[in-house]
PDB file of C-alpha atoms in Angstrom:
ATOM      1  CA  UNK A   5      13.585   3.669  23.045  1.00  0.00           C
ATOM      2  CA  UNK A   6      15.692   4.650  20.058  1.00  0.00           C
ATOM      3  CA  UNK A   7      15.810   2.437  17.114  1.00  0.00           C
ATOM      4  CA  UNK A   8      19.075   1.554  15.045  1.00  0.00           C
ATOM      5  CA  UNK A   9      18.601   4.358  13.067  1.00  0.00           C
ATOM      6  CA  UNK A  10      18.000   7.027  15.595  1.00  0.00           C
ATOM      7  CA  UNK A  11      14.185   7.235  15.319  1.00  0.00           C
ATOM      8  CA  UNK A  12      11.307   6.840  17.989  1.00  0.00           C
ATOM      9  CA  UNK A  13       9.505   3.948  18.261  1.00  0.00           C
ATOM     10  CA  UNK A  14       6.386   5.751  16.617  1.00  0.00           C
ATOM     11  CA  UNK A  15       8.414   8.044  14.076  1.00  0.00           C
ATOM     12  CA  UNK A  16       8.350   7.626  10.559  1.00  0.00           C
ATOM     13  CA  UNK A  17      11.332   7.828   8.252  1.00  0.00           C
ATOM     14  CA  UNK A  18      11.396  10.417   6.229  1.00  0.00           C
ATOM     15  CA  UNK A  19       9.045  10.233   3.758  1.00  0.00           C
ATOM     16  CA  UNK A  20       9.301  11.566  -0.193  1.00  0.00           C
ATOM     17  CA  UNK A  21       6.055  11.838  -2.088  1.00  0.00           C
ATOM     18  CA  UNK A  22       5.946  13.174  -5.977  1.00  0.00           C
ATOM     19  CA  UNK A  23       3.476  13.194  -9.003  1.00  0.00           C
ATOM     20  CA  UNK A  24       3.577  13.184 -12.648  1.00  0.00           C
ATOM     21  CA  UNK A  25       6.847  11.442 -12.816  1.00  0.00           C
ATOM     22  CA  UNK A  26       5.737   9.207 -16.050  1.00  0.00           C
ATOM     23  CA  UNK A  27       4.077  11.580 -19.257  1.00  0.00           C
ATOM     24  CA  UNK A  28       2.990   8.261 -20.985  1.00  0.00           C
ATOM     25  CA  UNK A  29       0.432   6.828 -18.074  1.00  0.00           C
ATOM     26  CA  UNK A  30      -2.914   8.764 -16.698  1.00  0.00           C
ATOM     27  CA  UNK A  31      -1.590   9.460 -13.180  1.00  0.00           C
ATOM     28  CA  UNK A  32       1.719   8.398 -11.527  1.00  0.00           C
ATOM     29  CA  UNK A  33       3.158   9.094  -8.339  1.00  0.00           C
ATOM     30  CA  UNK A  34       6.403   7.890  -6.349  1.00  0.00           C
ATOM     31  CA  UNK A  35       6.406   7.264  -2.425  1.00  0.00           C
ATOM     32  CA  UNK A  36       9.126   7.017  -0.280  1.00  0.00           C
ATOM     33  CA  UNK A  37       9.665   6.131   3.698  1.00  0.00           C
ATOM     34  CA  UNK A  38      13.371   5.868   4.179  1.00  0.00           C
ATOM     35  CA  UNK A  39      14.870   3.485   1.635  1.00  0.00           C
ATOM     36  CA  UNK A  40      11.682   1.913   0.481  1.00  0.00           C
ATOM     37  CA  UNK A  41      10.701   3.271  -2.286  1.00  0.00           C
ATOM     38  CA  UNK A  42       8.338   2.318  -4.753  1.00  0.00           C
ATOM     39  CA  UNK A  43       6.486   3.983  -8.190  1.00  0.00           C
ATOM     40  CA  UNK A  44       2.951   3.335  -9.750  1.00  0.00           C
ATOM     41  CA  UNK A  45       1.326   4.647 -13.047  1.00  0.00           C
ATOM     42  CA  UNK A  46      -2.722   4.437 -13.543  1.00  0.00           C
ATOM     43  CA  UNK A  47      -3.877   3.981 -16.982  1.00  0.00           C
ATOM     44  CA  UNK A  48      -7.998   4.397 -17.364  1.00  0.00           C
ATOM     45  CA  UNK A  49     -10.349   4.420 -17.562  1.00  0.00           C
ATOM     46  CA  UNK A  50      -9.605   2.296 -20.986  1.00  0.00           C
ATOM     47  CA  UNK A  51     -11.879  -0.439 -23.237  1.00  0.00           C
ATOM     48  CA  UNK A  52     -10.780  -3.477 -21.948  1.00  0.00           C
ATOM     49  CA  UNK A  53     -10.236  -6.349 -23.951  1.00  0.00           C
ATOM     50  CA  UNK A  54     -13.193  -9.015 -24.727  1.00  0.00           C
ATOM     51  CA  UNK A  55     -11.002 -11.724 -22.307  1.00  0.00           C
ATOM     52  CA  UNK A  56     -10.823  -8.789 -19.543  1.00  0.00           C
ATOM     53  CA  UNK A  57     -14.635  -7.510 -19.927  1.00  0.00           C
ATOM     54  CA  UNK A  58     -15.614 -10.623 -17.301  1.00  0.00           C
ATOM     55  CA  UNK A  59     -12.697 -10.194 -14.785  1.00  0.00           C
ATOM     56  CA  UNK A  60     -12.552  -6.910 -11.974  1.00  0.00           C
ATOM     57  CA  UNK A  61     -13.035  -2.874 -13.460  1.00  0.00           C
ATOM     58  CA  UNK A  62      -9.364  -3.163 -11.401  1.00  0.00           C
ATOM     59  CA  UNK A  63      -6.161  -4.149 -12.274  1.00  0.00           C
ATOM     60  CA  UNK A  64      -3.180  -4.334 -10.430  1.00  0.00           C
ATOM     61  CA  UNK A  65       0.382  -5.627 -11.669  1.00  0.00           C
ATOM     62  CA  UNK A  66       3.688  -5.025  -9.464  1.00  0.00           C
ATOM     63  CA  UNK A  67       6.875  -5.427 -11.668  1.00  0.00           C
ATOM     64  CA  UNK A  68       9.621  -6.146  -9.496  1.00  0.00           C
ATOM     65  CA  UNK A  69      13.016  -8.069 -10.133  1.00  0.00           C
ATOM     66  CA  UNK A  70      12.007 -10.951  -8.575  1.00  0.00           C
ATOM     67  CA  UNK A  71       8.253 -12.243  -8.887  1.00  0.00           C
ATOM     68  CA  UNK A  72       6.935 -14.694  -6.397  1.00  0.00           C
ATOM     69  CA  UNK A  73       3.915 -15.625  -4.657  1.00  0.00           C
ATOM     70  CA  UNK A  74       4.618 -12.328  -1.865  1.00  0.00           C
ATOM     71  CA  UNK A  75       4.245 -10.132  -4.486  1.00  0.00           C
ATOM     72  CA  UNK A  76       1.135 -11.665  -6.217  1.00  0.00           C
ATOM     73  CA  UNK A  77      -0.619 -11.055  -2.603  1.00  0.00           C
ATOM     74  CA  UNK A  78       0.260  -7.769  -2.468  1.00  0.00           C
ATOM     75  CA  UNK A  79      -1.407  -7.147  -5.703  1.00  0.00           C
ATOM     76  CA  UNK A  80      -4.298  -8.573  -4.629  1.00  0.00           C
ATOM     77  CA  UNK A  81      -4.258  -6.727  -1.366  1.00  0.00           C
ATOM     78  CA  UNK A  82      -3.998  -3.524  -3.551  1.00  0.00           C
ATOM     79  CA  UNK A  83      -6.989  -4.674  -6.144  1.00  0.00           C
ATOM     80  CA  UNK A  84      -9.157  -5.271  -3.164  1.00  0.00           C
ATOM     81  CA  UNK A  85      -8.487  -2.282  -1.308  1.00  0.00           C
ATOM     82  CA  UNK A  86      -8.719   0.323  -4.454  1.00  0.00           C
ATOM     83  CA  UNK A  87     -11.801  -1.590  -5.114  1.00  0.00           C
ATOM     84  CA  UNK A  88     -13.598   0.118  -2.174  1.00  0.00           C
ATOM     85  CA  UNK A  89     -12.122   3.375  -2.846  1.00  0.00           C
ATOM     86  CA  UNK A  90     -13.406   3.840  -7.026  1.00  0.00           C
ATOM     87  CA  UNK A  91     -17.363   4.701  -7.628  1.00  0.00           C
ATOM     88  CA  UNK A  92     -17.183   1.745 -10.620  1.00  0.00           C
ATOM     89  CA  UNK A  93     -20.879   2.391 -11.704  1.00  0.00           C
ATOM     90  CA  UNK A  94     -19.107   5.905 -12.947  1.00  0.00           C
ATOM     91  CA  UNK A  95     -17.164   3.420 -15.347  1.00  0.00           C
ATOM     92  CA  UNK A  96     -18.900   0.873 -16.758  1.00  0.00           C
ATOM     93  CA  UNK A  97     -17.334  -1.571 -18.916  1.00  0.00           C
ATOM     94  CA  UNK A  98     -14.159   0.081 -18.708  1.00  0.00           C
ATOM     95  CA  UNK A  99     -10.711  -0.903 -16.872  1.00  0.00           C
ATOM     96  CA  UNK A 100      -8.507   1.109 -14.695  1.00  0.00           C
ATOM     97  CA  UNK A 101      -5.102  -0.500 -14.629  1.00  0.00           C
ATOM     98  CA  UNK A 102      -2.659   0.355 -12.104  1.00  0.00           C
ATOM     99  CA  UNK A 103       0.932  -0.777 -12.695  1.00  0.00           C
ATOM    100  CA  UNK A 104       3.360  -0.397  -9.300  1.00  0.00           C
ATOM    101  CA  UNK A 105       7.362  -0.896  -9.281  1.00  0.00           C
ATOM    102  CA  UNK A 106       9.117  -1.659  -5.986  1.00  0.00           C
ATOM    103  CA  UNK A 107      12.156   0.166  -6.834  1.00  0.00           C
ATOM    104  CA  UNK A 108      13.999  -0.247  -3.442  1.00  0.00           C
ATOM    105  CA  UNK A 109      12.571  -2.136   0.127  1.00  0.00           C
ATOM    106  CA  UNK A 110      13.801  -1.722   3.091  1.00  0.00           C
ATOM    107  CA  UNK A 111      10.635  -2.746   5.014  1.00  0.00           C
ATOM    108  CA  UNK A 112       6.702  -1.827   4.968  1.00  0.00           C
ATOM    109  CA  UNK A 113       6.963  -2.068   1.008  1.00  0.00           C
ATOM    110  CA  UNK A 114       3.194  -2.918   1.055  1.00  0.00           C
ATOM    111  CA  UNK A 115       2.101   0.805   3.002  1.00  0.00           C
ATOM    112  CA  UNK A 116       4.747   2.446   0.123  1.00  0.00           C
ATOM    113  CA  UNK A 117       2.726   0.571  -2.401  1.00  0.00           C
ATOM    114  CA  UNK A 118      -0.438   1.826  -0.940  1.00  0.00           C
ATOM    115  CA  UNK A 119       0.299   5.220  -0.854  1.00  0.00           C
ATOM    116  CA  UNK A 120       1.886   5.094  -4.416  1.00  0.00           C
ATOM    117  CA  UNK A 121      -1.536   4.185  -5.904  1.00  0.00           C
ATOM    118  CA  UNK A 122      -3.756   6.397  -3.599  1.00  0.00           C
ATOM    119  CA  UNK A 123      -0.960   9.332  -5.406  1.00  0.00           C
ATOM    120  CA  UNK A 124      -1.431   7.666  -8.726  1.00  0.00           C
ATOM    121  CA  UNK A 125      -5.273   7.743  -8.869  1.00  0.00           C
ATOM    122  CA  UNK A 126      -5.449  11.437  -7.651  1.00  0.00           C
ATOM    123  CA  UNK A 127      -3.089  12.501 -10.031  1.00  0.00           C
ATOM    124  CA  UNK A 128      -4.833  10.719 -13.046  1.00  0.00           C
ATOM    125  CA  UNK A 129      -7.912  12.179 -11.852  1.00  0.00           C
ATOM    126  CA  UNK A 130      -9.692   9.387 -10.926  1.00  0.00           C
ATOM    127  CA  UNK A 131     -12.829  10.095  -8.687  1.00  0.00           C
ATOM    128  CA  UNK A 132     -12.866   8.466  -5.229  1.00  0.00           C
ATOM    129  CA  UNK A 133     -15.209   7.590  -2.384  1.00  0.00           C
ATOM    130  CA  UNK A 134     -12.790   8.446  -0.097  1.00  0.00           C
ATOM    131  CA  UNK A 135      -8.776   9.246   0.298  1.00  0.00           C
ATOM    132  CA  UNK A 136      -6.516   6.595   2.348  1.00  0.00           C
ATOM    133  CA  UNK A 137      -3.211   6.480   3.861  1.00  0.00           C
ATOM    134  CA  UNK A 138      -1.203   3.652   5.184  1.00  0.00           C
ATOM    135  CA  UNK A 139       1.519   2.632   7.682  1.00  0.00           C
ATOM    136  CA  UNK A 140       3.208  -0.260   8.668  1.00  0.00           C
ATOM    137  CA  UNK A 141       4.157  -1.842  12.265  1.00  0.00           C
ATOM    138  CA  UNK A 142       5.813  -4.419  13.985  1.00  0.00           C
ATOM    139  CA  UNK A 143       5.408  -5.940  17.344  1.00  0.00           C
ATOM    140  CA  UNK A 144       9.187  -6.785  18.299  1.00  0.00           C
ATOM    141  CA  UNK A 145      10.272  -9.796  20.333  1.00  0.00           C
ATOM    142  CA  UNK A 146       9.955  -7.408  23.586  1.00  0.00           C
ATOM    143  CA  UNK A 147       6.596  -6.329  23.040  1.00  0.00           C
ATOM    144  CA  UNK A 148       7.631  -3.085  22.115  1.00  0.00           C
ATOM    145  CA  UNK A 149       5.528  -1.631  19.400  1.00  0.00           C
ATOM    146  CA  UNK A 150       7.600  -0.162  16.110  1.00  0.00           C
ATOM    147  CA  UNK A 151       5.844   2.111  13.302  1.00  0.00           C
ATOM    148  CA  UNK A 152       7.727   2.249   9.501  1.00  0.00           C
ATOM    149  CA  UNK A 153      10.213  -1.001  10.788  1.00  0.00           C
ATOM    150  CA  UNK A 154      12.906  -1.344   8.121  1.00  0.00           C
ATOM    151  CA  UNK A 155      13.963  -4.965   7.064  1.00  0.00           C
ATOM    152  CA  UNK A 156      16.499  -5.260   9.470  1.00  0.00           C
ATOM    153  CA  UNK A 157      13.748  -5.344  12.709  1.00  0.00           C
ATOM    154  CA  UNK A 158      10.810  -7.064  10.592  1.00  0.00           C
ATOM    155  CA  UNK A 159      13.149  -9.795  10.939  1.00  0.00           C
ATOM    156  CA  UNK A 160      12.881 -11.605  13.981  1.00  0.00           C
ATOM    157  CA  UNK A 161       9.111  -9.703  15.214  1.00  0.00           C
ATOM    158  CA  UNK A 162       6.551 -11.506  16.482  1.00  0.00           C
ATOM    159  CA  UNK A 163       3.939  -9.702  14.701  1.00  0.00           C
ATOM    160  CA  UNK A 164       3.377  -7.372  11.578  1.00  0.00           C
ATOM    161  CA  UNK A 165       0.773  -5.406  10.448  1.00  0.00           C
ATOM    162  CA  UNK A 166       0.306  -3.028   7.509  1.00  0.00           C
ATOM    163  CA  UNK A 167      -2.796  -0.790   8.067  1.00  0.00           C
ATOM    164  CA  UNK A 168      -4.913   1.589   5.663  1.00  0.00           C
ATOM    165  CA  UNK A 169      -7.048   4.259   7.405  1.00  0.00           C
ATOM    166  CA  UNK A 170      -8.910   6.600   5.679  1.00  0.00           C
ATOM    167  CA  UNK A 171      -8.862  10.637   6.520  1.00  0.00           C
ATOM    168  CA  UNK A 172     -11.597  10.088   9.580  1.00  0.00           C
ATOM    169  CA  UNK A 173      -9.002   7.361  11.251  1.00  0.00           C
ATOM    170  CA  UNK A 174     -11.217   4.549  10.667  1.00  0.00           C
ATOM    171  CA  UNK A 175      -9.583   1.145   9.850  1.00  0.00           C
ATOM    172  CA  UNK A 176     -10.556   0.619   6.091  1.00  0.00           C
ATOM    173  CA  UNK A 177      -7.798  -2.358   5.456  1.00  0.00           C
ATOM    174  CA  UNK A 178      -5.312  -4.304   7.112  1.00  0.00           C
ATOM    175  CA  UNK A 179      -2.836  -7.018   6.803  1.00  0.00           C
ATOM    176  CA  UNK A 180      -1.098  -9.062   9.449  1.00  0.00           C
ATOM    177  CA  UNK A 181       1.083 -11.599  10.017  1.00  0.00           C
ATOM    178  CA  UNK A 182       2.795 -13.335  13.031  1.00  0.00           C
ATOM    179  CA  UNK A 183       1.641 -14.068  16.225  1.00  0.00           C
ATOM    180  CA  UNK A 184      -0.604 -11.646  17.856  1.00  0.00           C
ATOM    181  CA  UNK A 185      -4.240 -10.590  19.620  1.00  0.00           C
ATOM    182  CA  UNK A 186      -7.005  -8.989  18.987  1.00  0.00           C
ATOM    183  CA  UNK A 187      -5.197  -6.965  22.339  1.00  0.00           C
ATOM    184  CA  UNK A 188      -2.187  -6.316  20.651  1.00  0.00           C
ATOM    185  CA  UNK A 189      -4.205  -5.144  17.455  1.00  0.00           C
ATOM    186  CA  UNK A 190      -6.055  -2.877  19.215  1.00  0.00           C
ATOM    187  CA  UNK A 191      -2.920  -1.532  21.015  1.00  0.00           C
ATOM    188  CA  UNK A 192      -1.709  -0.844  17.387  1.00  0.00           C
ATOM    189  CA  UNK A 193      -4.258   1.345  16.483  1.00  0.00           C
ATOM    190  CA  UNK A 194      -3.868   3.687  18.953  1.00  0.00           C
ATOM    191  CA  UNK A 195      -0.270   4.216  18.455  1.00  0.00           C
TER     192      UNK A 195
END
């Protein structure tokens, strides 16, 4: 089945990837699929203040035009998954901040975010347990099963997922909303 824009139901758009576009952070990379694009910047390790010593080694903020309670769970969703991914007894008492900046979304924003940071931290040099990668997907109102959907067919799906894997395939993350199976999940997964 083609899509609206030409593609497969398991192609990607094309995707953009660069490094070292910001001289004033640690690491920063941009990621692209399509028109969603977004940029993040890691600054650390650094001496945290006193008020931050007692809160997580990781820090995530998303700066976006409009701020809302979406984008504060994709922050957390970010925290939580680069917390399994830094050795943090290589860093004690210090704070890795990670700043991202959803500069265009057309759909699976959160797997451009993802990817952003997992850039970010390689380029600033930041040692890792392992390297991820992630991809969005929908479940449309036929059943048919989408990969990268753009805004235009997450509206309207009955289910969406955003998944992390890490280099061995294995599930490490995943977000999903909608109405859906442990079935369907699984169908996901092998797409």
């Amino acid at each position: 089945m083609l899509r609206v824009d030409k593609r497969q139901s398991t192609e990607l758009r094309e995707l953009s990837m660069m490094v070292g576009q910001l001289t004033r952070s640690d690491g920063s990379a941009k990621f692209q699929f399509g028109n969603t694009s977004c940029l993040a910047s890691v600054y650390g390790p650094i001496q945290p203040r006193m008020s931050e010593l007692l809160q997580r080694q990781i820090k995530v903020q998303i700066t976006s035009s409009m701020m809302g309670p979406r984008e504060r769970y994709m922050e957390r969703m970010i925290e939580e998954t680069v917390d399994t991914l830094i050795p943090k007894h290589l860093f004690p008492r210090t704070l890795i901040r990670i700043t991202v900046q959803i500069q265009s979304d057309d759909g699976s924003v959160l797997s451009c975010l993802m990817n952003a940071v997992l850039l970010a931290l390689v380029d600033a040099a930041i040692p890792l347990t392992h390297l991820i990668v992630s991809v969005g997907s929908i479940t449309d109102s036929k059943g048919q099963v989408l990969l990268d959907p753009t805004s235009l067919e997450l509206d309207g799906c009955n289910s969406r997922h955003t998944f992390v894997f890490d280099l061995e395939n294995r599930i490490v993350g995943l977000d999903s909303h909608g109405s859906f199976d442990e079935e369907e999940v699984l169908r996901l997964t092998l797409v």
